[in-house]
PDB file of C-alpha atoms in Angstrom:
ATOM      1  CA  MET A   1     103.213  96.454  87.249  1.00 26.00           C
ATOM      2  CA  SER A   2     101.560  93.174  86.240  1.00 26.00           C
ATOM      3  CA  GLU A   3     100.235  91.050  89.038  1.00 28.00           C
ATOM      4  CA  ALA A   4     101.097  87.877  87.116  1.00 25.00           C
ATOM      5  CA  VAL A   5     104.835  88.565  87.244  1.00 26.00           C
ATOM      6  CA  ILE A   6     105.150  89.388  90.953  1.00 27.00           C
ATOM      7  CA  PRO A   7     107.524  86.730  92.325  1.00 31.00           C
ATOM      8  CA  ALA A   8     106.730  84.695  95.366  1.00 32.00           C
ATOM      9  CA  ALA A   9     109.384  86.310  97.500  1.00 32.00           C
ATOM     10  CA  VAL A  10     107.894  89.821  97.126  1.00 32.00           C
ATOM     11  CA  PHE A  11     104.428  89.406  98.562  1.00 30.00           C
ATOM     12  CA  THR A  12     104.190  86.796 101.287  1.00 33.00           C
ATOM     13  CA  HIS A  13     101.717  85.786 103.897  1.00 34.00           C
ATOM     14  CA  PRO A  14     102.837  87.516 107.099  1.00 34.00           C
ATOM     15  CA  ASP A  15     101.438  84.779 109.286  1.00 35.00           C
ATOM     16  CA  HIS A  16     104.176  82.567 107.920  1.00 33.00           C
ATOM     17  CA  PRO A  17     107.104  84.915 108.431  1.00 32.00           C
ATOM     18  CA  SER A  18     110.690  84.317 107.593  1.00 31.00           C
ATOM     19  CA  ARG A  19     112.914  83.208 110.455  1.00 29.00           C
ATOM     20  CA  ALA A  20     115.941  85.056 109.079  1.00 30.00           C
ATOM     21  CA  ASP A  21     117.956  86.469 111.962  1.00 31.00           C
ATOM     22  CA  HIS A  22     115.124  85.861 114.404  1.00 33.00           C
ATOM     23  CA  GLY A  23     117.058  84.210 117.166  1.00 33.00           C
ATOM     24  CA  SER A  24     116.573  81.246 119.494  1.00 32.00           C
ATOM     25  CA  ASP A  25     112.897  81.894 120.308  1.00 43.00           C
ATOM     26  CA  VAL A  26     111.944  79.939 117.171  1.00 43.00           C
ATOM     27  CA  PRO A  27     112.915  76.224 117.433  1.00 44.00           C
ATOM     28  CA  ALA A  28     115.438  75.180 114.876  1.00 41.00           C
ATOM     29  CA  ASP A  29     114.310  71.631 114.120  1.00 53.00           C
ATOM     30  CA  ALA A  30     116.256  70.417 111.122  1.00 44.00           C
ATOM     31  CA  ALA A  31     114.049  67.362 110.917  1.00 63.00           C
ATOM     32  CA  VAL A  32     111.011  69.434 109.974  1.00 72.00           C
ATOM     33  CA  GLU A  33     110.906  70.340 106.311  1.00 70.00           C
ATOM     34  CA  PRO A  34     110.035  73.994 105.590  1.00 59.00           C
ATOM     35  CA  LEU A  35     106.794  74.779 103.860  1.00 61.00           C
ATOM     36  CA  PRO A  36     107.172  75.551 100.140  1.00 51.00           C
ATOM     37  CA  LEU A  37     107.318  79.191  99.099  1.00 51.00           C
ATOM     38  CA  THR A  38     104.111  79.837  97.178  1.00 54.00           C
ATOM     39  CA  GLY A  39     103.818  83.615  97.211  1.00 53.00           C
ATOM     40  CA  GLU A  40     100.768  83.419  99.453  1.00 54.00           C
ATOM     41  CA  ARG A  41     102.940  82.890 102.501  1.00 58.00           C
ATOM     42  CA  THR A  42     106.564  83.086 103.416  1.00 54.00           C
ATOM     43  CA  VAL A  43     108.670  80.386 105.015  1.00 52.00           C
ATOM     44  CA  PRO A  44     111.693  80.394 107.341  1.00 47.00           C
ATOM     45  CA  GLY A  45     115.184  81.078 106.167  1.00 59.00           C
ATOM     46  CA  ILE A  46     114.698  83.638 103.336  1.00 70.00           C
ATOM     47  CA  ALA A  47     116.922  86.552 104.247  1.00 75.00           C
ATOM     48  CA  GLU A  48     115.574  88.803 101.515  1.00 81.00           C
ATOM     49  CA  GLU A  49     112.138  88.739 103.203  1.00 82.00           C
ATOM     50  CA  ASN A  50     113.374  90.013 106.539  1.00 88.00           C
ATOM     51  CA  TYR A  51     111.765  93.447 106.014  1.00 91.00           C
ATOM     52  CA  TRP A  52     108.318  91.871 105.528  1.00 89.00           C
ATOM     53  CA  PHE A  53     108.893  89.532 108.442  1.00 86.00           C
ATOM     54  CA  ARG A  54     109.756  92.352 110.862  1.00 89.00           C
ATOM     55  CA  ARG A  55     106.883  94.461 109.584  1.00 92.00           C
ATOM     56  CA  HIS A  56     104.479  91.756 110.754  1.00 87.00           C
ATOM     57  CA  GLU A  57     106.444  90.636 113.786  1.00 90.00           C
ATOM     58  CA  ILE A  58     106.001  94.004 115.441  1.00 94.00           C
ATOM     59  CA  VAL A  59     102.225  93.485 115.568  1.00 95.00           C
ATOM     60  CA  TYR A  60     102.630  90.209 117.423  1.00 95.00           C
ATOM     61  CA  ALA A  61     105.181  91.795 119.740  1.00 94.00           C
ATOM     62  CA  ARG A  62     103.051  94.849 120.591  1.00 96.00           C
ATOM     63  CA  LEU A  63      99.820  92.891 121.202  1.00 97.00           C
ATOM     64  CA  LEU A  64     101.263  89.836 122.862  1.00 97.00           C
ATOM     65  CA  GLU A  65     100.343  91.029 126.354  1.00 97.00           C
ATOM     66  CA  ARG A  66      96.671  90.951 125.387  1.00 98.00           C
ATOM     67  CA  CYS A  67      97.005  87.167 125.066  1.00 98.00           C
ATOM     68  CA  THR A  68      98.591  86.582 128.451  1.00 98.00           C
ATOM     69  CA  GLY A  69      96.837  83.815 130.405  1.00 98.00           C
ATOM     70  CA  LYS A  70      94.084  83.668 127.770  1.00 98.00           C
ATOM     71  CA  THR A  71      92.581  80.982 125.508  1.00 98.00           C
ATOM     72  CA  VAL A  72      93.584  82.186 122.086  1.00 98.00           C
ATOM     73  CA  LEU A  73      92.559  81.162 118.577  1.00 98.00           C
ATOM     74  CA  GLU A  74      94.873  82.214 115.751  1.00 98.00           C
ATOM     75  CA  ALA A  75      92.611  82.025 112.713  1.00 97.00           C
ATOM     76  CA  GLY A  76      94.878  81.569 109.691  1.00 94.00           C
ATOM     77  CA  SER A  77      97.986  80.497 111.603  1.00 92.00           C
ATOM     78  CA  GLY A  78      99.925  79.342 108.511  1.00 86.00           C
ATOM     79  CA  GLU A  79     103.576  78.479 109.184  1.00 86.00           C
ATOM     80  CA  GLY A  80     102.901  78.736 112.904  1.00 90.00           C
ATOM     81  CA  TYR A  81     105.611  81.105 114.044  1.00 89.00           C
ATOM     82  CA  GLY A  82     103.095  83.598 115.436  1.00 92.00           C
ATOM     83  CA  ALA A  83     100.987  80.974 117.196  1.00 95.00           C
ATOM     84  CA  ASP A  84     104.091  79.600 118.865  1.00 95.00           C
ATOM     85  CA  MET A  85     105.052  83.092 119.980  1.00 94.00           C
ATOM     86  CA  ILE A  86     101.631  83.538 121.563  1.00 97.00           C
ATOM     87  CA  ALA A  87     101.944  80.125 123.208  1.00 98.00           C
ATOM     88  CA  GLY A  88     104.764  81.552 125.277  1.00 97.00           C
ATOM     89  CA  VAL A  89     102.322  83.721 127.222  1.00 98.00           C
ATOM     90  CA  ALA A  90      98.782  82.280 126.686  1.00 98.00           C
ATOM     91  CA  ALA A  91      97.063  79.578 128.710  1.00 98.00           C
ATOM     92  CA  GLN A  92      96.065  77.772 125.502  1.00 98.00           C
ATOM     93  CA  VAL A  93      96.660  78.456 121.786  1.00 98.00           C
ATOM     94  CA  ILE A  94      94.558  76.908 119.059  1.00 98.00           C
ATOM     95  CA  GLY A  95      95.900  77.299 115.544  1.00 97.00           C
ATOM     96  CA  LEU A  96      93.559  77.015 112.593  1.00 96.00           C
ATOM     97  CA  ASP A  97      94.447  76.800 108.930  1.00 94.00           C
ATOM     98  CA  TYR A  98      92.692  75.462 105.837  1.00 91.00           C
ATOM     99  CA  ASP A  99      95.876  74.071 104.270  1.00 89.00           C
ATOM    100  CA  SER A 100      96.636  70.501 105.400  1.00 91.00           C
ATOM    101  CA  SER A 101     100.387  70.837 104.791  1.00 90.00           C
ATOM    102  CA  ALA A 102     100.501  73.906 107.043  1.00 90.00           C
ATOM    103  CA  VAL A 103      98.549  72.066 109.735  1.00 94.00           C
ATOM    104  CA  GLU A 104     100.958  69.126 109.669  1.00 94.00           C
ATOM    105  CA  HIS A 105     103.949  71.471 109.638  1.00 92.00           C
ATOM    106  CA  VAL A 106     102.793  73.340 112.769  1.00 94.00           C
ATOM    107  CA  ARG A 107     102.054  70.080 114.572  1.00 95.00           C
ATOM    108  CA  ALA A 108     105.576  68.875 113.865  1.00 95.00           C
ATOM    109  CA  ARG A 109     107.437  72.124 114.466  1.00 93.00           C
ATOM    110  CA  TYR A 110     105.453  73.921 117.186  1.00 94.00           C
ATOM    111  CA  PRO A 111     104.050  71.317 119.660  1.00 96.00           C
ATOM    112  CA  ARG A 112     102.791  74.019 122.041  1.00 97.00           C
ATOM    113  CA  VAL A 113     100.138  74.919 119.477  1.00 97.00           C
ATOM    114  CA  GLU A 114      96.936  72.875 119.324  1.00 97.00           C
ATOM    115  CA  MET A 115      96.581  72.784 115.552  1.00 96.00           C
ATOM    116  CA  ILE A 116      93.321  72.047 113.716  1.00 96.00           C
ATOM    117  CA  GLN A 117      92.275  72.202 110.074  1.00 96.00           C
ATOM    118  CA  GLY A 118      89.217  74.172 109.138  1.00 94.00           C
ATOM    119  CA  ASN A 119      87.498  76.858 107.121  1.00 94.00           C
ATOM    120  CA  LEU A 120      87.666  80.423 108.449  1.00 95.00           C
ATOM    121  CA  ALA A 121      84.112  81.036 107.211  1.00 95.00           C
ATOM    122  CA  ASP A 122      82.873  78.215 109.489  1.00 96.00           C
ATOM    123  CA  LEU A 123      85.089  78.043 112.507  1.00 97.00           C
ATOM    124  CA  PRO A 124      85.113  74.524 114.065  1.00 96.00           C
ATOM    125  CA  LEU A 125      84.789  75.845 117.617  1.00 97.00           C
ATOM    126  CA  GLU A 126      81.942  76.082 120.089  1.00 98.00           C
ATOM    127  CA  ASP A 127      80.150  79.345 120.763  1.00 98.00           C
ATOM    128  CA  ALA A 128      81.848  81.609 123.357  1.00 98.00           C
ATOM    129  CA  SER A 129      84.835  79.243 123.680  1.00 98.00           C
ATOM    130  CA  VAL A 130      87.860  81.559 123.397  1.00 98.00           C
ATOM    131  CA  ASP A 131      89.013  84.830 124.978  1.00 98.00           C
ATOM    132  CA  VAL A 132      91.010  86.216 122.005  1.00 98.00           C
ATOM    133  CA  VAL A 133      90.977  85.672 118.253  1.00 98.00           C
ATOM    134  CA  VAL A 134      94.159  86.677 116.438  1.00 98.00           C
ATOM    135  CA  ASN A 135      93.942  87.365 112.694  1.00 97.00           C
ATOM    136  CA  PHE A 136      97.036  89.042 111.330  1.00 95.00           C
ATOM    137  CA  GLN A 137      97.315  89.676 107.602  1.00 92.00           C
ATOM    138  CA  VAL A 138      94.673  87.165 106.636  1.00 94.00           C
ATOM    139  CA  ILE A 139      91.311  88.888 106.081  1.00 96.00           C
ATOM    140  CA  GLU A 140      92.522  90.384 102.775  1.00 94.00           C
ATOM    141  CA  HIS A 141      92.787  86.804 101.448  1.00 91.00           C
ATOM    142  CA  LEU A 142      89.180  85.879 102.254  1.00 93.00           C
ATOM    143  CA  TRP A 143      86.235  85.932  99.867  1.00 92.00           C
ATOM    144  CA  ASP A 144      83.588  86.382 102.563  1.00 95.00           C
ATOM    145  CA  GLN A 145      85.103  88.760 105.049  1.00 97.00           C
ATOM    146  CA  SER A 146      81.796  89.565 106.741  1.00 97.00           C
ATOM    147  CA  GLN A 147      80.995  85.904 107.394  1.00 97.00           C
ATOM    148  CA  PHE A 148      84.469  85.376 108.886  1.00 97.00           C
ATOM    149  CA  LEU A 149      84.010  88.289 111.277  1.00 98.00           C
ATOM    150  CA  ARG A 150      80.599  87.018 112.347  1.00 98.00           C
ATOM    151  CA  GLU A 151      82.257  83.670 113.126  1.00 98.00           C
ATOM    152  CA  CYS A 152      84.905  85.411 115.204  1.00 98.00           C
ATOM    153  CA  LEU A 153      82.142  87.138 117.182  1.00 98.00           C
ATOM    154  CA  ARG A 154      80.392  83.813 117.703  1.00 98.00           C
ATOM    155  CA  VAL A 155      83.402  81.933 119.155  1.00 98.00           C
ATOM    156  CA  LEU A 156      84.516  84.798 121.393  1.00 98.00           C
ATOM    157  CA  ARG A 157      83.326  85.014 124.970  1.00 98.00           C
ATOM    158  CA  PRO A 158      81.511  88.230 125.943  1.00 98.00           C
ATOM    159  CA  GLY A 159      84.132  90.943 126.382  1.00 98.00           C
ATOM    160  CA  GLY A 160      86.605  88.952 124.258  1.00 98.00           C
ATOM    161  CA  GLU A 161      88.863  90.625 121.743  1.00 98.00           C
ATOM    162  CA  LEU A 162      89.604  90.230 118.052  1.00 98.00           C
ATOM    163  CA  LEU A 163      93.119  91.387 117.206  1.00 98.00           C
ATOM    164  CA  ILE A 164      93.262  91.995 113.495  1.00 98.00           C
ATOM    165  CA  SER A 165      95.749  93.504 111.044  1.00 97.00           C
ATOM    166  CA  THR A 166      95.641  93.925 107.295  1.00 96.00           C
ATOM    167  CA  PRO A 167      97.484  95.911 104.600  1.00 95.00           C
ATOM    168  CA  ASN A 168      96.208  99.469 104.174  1.00 95.00           C
ATOM    169  CA  ARG A 169      94.622  99.521 100.715  1.00 94.00           C
ATOM    170  CA  ILE A 170      95.507 103.154 100.207  1.00 93.00           C
ATOM    171  CA  THR A 171      99.281 102.562 100.471  1.00 93.00           C
ATOM    172  CA  PHE A 172      99.533  98.851  99.586  1.00 89.00           C
ATOM    173  CA  SER A 173      97.723  99.078  96.225  1.00 86.00           C
ATOM    174  CA  PRO A 174      97.664 102.839  95.547  1.00 86.00           C
ATOM    175  CA  GLY A 175      95.405 104.087  92.801  1.00 81.00           C
ATOM    176  CA  ARG A 176      94.026 100.637  92.001  1.00 81.00           C
ATOM    177  CA  ASP A 177      90.508  99.148  92.108  1.00 77.00           C
ATOM    178  CA  THR A 178      91.914  95.661  92.539  1.00 82.00           C
ATOM    179  CA  PRO A 179      94.735  94.483  94.842  1.00 82.00           C
ATOM    180  CA  LEU A 180      98.275  94.495  93.543  1.00 81.00           C
ATOM    181  CA  ASN A 181      98.894  91.203  95.325  1.00 78.00           C
ATOM    182  CA  PRO A 182      97.237  88.441  93.257  1.00 82.00           C
ATOM    183  CA  PHE A 183      96.548  86.433  96.429  1.00 84.00           C
ATOM    184  CA  HIS A 184      94.403  89.197  97.933  1.00 91.00           C
ATOM    185  CA  THR A 185      90.667  89.257  97.261  1.00 89.00           C
ATOM    186  CA  ARG A 186      89.811  92.615  98.857  1.00 93.00           C
ATOM    187  CA  GLU A 187      92.013  95.108 100.636  1.00 93.00           C
ATOM    188  CA  LEU A 188      90.606  97.660 103.070  1.00 95.00           C
ATOM    189  CA  ASN A 189      91.246 101.144 104.324  1.00 95.00           C
ATOM    190  CA  ALA A 190      90.615 102.138 107.960  1.00 97.00           C
ATOM    191  CA  ALA A 191      87.048 103.277 107.395  1.00 97.00           C
ATOM    192  CA  GLU A 192      86.165 100.128 105.527  1.00 96.00           C
ATOM    193  CA  LEU A 193      87.679  97.850 108.125  1.00 98.00           C
ATOM    194  CA  THR A 194      85.812  99.735 110.872  1.00 98.00           C
ATOM    195  CA  GLU A 195      82.548  99.379 108.993  1.00 98.00           C
ATOM    196  CA  LEU A 196      83.033  95.624 108.534  1.00 98.00           C
ATOM    197  CA  LEU A 197      83.808  95.135 112.231  1.00 98.00           C
ATOM    198  CA  VAL A 198      80.814  97.167 113.417  1.00 98.00           C
ATOM    199  CA  ASP A 199      78.442  95.520 111.016  1.00 98.00           C
ATOM    200  CA  ALA A 200      79.577  92.122 112.338  1.00 98.00           C
ATOM    201  CA  GLY A 201      78.628  93.205 115.895  1.00 98.00           C
ATOM    202  CA  PHE A 202      81.975  94.340 117.323  1.00 98.00           C
ATOM    203  CA  GLU A 203      82.846  97.510 119.141  1.00 98.00           C
ATOM    204  CA  VAL A 204      86.106  98.923 117.771  1.00 98.00           C
ATOM    205  CA  SER A 205      88.309 100.036 120.681  1.00 98.00           C
ATOM    206  CA  VAL A 206      91.512 100.662 118.755  1.00 98.00           C
ATOM    207  CA  MET A 207      92.192 101.532 115.134  1.00 98.00           C
ATOM    208  CA  THR A 208      95.810 102.337 114.476  1.00 98.00           C
ATOM    209  CA  GLY A 209      98.526 101.818 111.898  1.00 98.00           C
ATOM    210  CA  VAL A 210     102.034 100.479 111.298  1.00 98.00           C
ATOM    211  CA  HIS A 211     104.458 103.105 109.948  1.00 98.00           C
ATOM    212  CA  HIS A 212     108.132 103.355 109.099  1.00 97.00           C
ATOM    213  CA  GLY A 213     110.187 104.687 111.960  1.00 97.00           C
ATOM    214  CA  PRO A 214     113.257 107.015 111.555  1.00 97.00           C
ATOM    215  CA  GLY A 215     115.606 104.216 110.454  1.00 97.00           C
ATOM    216  CA  LEU A 216     113.342 103.015 107.683  1.00 97.00           C
ATOM    217  CA  LYS A 217     112.591 106.574 106.582  1.00 97.00           C
ATOM    218  CA  ALA A 218     116.353 106.991 106.157  1.00 97.00           C
ATOM    219  CA  LEU A 219     116.441 103.792 104.069  1.00 97.00           C
ATOM    220  CA  ASP A 220     113.551 105.109 101.969  1.00 96.00           C
ATOM    221  CA  ALA A 221     115.653 108.190 101.188  1.00 97.00           C
ATOM    222  CA  LYS A 222     118.743 106.111 100.551  1.00 96.00           C
ATOM    223  CA  HIS A 223     116.994 103.831  98.082  1.00 95.00           C
ATOM    224  CA  GLY A 224     115.434 106.441  95.812  1.00 94.00           C
ATOM    225  CA  GLY A 225     112.392 107.336  97.907  1.00 95.00           C
ATOM    226  CA  SER A 226     110.979 103.897  98.682  1.00 95.00           C
ATOM    227  CA  PHE A 227     112.815 101.031 100.384  1.00 95.00           C
ATOM    228  CA  ILE A 228     109.860  98.769  99.507  1.00 94.00           C
ATOM    229  CA  ASP A 229     109.992  99.609  95.821  1.00 93.00           C
ATOM    230  CA  ALA A 230     113.729  98.985  95.774  1.00 94.00           C
ATOM    231  CA  GLN A 231     113.152  95.439  97.053  1.00 91.00           C
ATOM    232  CA  ILE A 232     110.309  94.775  94.613  1.00 88.00           C
ATOM    233  CA  GLU A 233     112.331  96.017  91.663  1.00 90.00           C
ATOM    234  CA  ARG A 234     115.205  93.676  92.503  1.00 89.00           C
ATOM    235  CA  ALA A 235     112.885  90.734  92.992  1.00 83.00           C
ATOM    236  CA  LEU A 236     111.243  91.424  89.635  1.00 85.00           C
ATOM    237  CA  ALA A 237     114.604  91.619  87.925  1.00 88.00           C
ATOM    238  CA  GLY A 238     115.257  87.985  88.791  1.00 84.00           C
ATOM    239  CA  GLU A 239     118.891  88.718  89.539  1.00 85.00           C
ATOM    240  CA  PRO A 240     121.058  88.513  92.667  1.00 88.00           C
ATOM    241  CA  TRP A 241     120.429  91.427  95.024  1.00 89.00           C
ATOM    242  CA  PRO A 242     123.166  94.037  95.479  1.00 91.00           C
ATOM    243  CA  ALA A 243     125.112  93.405  98.667  1.00 92.00           C
ATOM    244  CA  GLU A 244     124.220  96.811 100.097  1.00 94.00           C
ATOM    245  CA  LEU A 245     120.456  96.296  99.630  1.00 94.00           C
ATOM    246  CA  THR A 246     120.685  92.780 101.085  1.00 92.00           C
ATOM    247  CA  ALA A 247     122.522  94.100 104.128  1.00 93.00           C
ATOM    248  CA  ASP A 248     119.982  96.904 104.618  1.00 95.00           C
ATOM    249  CA  VAL A 249     117.099  94.410 104.447  1.00 93.00           C
ATOM    250  CA  ALA A 250     118.794  91.949 106.769  1.00 91.00           C
ATOM    251  CA  GLY A 251     119.430  94.712 109.305  1.00 92.00           C
ATOM    252  CA  VAL A 252     115.729  95.660 109.799  1.00 93.00           C
ATOM    253  CA  THR A 253     114.270  94.977 113.244  1.00 93.00           C
ATOM    254  CA  ILE A 254     110.875  95.551 114.779  1.00 94.00           C
ATOM    255  CA  GLU A 255     112.235  98.687 116.430  1.00 97.00           C
ATOM    256  CA  ASP A 256     112.431 100.237 112.938  1.00 98.00           C
ATOM    257  CA  PHE A 257     108.594 100.303 112.829  1.00 97.00           C
ATOM    258  CA  ALA A 258     106.195 102.489 114.750  1.00 97.00           C
ATOM    259  CA  ILE A 259     102.539 101.970 115.617  1.00 98.00           C
ATOM    260  CA  PHE A 260     100.366 105.046 116.086  1.00 97.00           C
ATOM    261  CA  PRO A 261      96.847 106.169 115.048  1.00 97.00           C
ATOM    262  CA  GLU A 262      97.713 109.585 113.602  1.00 97.00           C
ATOM    263  CA  ASP A 263      97.685 109.918 109.814  1.00 97.00           C
ATOM    264  CA  ILE A 264      96.219 106.424 109.549  1.00 97.00           C
ATOM    265  CA  ASP A 265      95.511 106.693 105.850  1.00 97.00           C
ATOM    266  CA  ALA A 266      99.257 106.915 105.301  1.00 97.00           C
ATOM    267  CA  SER A 267      99.986 103.819 107.374  1.00 97.00           C
ATOM    268  CA  LEU A 268     101.452 100.659 105.848  1.00 97.00           C
ATOM    269  CA  ASP A 269      99.206  98.201 107.707  1.00 97.00           C
ATOM    270  CA  LEU A 270      96.067  98.661 109.736  1.00 98.00           C
ATOM    271  CA  LEU A 271      95.789  97.251 113.246  1.00 98.00           C
ATOM    272  CA  ALA A 272      92.512  97.035 115.090  1.00 98.00           C
ATOM    273  CA  ILE A 273      91.292  95.733 118.401  1.00 98.00           C
ATOM    274  CA  ALA A 274      87.590  94.880 118.309  1.00 98.00           C
ATOM    275  CA  VAL A 275      85.571  93.778 121.363  1.00 98.00           C
ATOM    276  CA  LYS A 276      82.560  91.502 121.617  1.00 98.00           C
ATOM    277  CA  PRO A 277      80.004  93.379 123.686  1.00 98.00           C
ATOM    278  CA  ALA A 278      79.483  91.935 127.152  1.00 92.00           C
TER     279      ALA A 278
END
């Protein structure tokens, strides 16, 4: 499969998830224009991306309690949905993104988030100024991953946590030396992510993975062995999706995914909690 022909709707930046069927917890402000769909991120209102949205939403949902009452930086906050979700429990949420249009969008749509523009390789925050750094589905886009992790360590207070997720290279780009997604610079497996975190000075307290639960395994079987491939094939065809596939995608919820450490090399996405030593 050629990277050059992968349409924008197939591989999207999970920090900018679709709002399809999400509910009233995301403000519906008709006056705020949606961000353009570029392929590097997704934007609200694209029903065909609901699977990818839910696959990333579960990570926010499961780790939200670790942000309760804390000062949180979301590094690579994109569309802002996740930062706003965190703002519902945190004492303070700082969103950071390099893209000026994303920064302006978050400021207009999610006023609970203190949004700033900056480079993830040179975080514009003071040393030991936050309790938690959130970085979901971003590190695979970065050229200097080690430098970014050192910056996360710098801005965290002693004992603070980095919550990080990224696609599992083994299953996301199987059998390839380069990422399938043209917007990714380097994808990681669990051992590689652990090594990066430890080399940056973190202690890894959790390394686990996102997997399909029973409902999605049934959809895998229904759609020829891979529910993901069925979606990609239809997107590549450039034709309207069959009603049955559209309905199956729209029906996915976070409860259809499971997070557990066993068989981590078979996981879809990696999820780690790394701690700055006290």
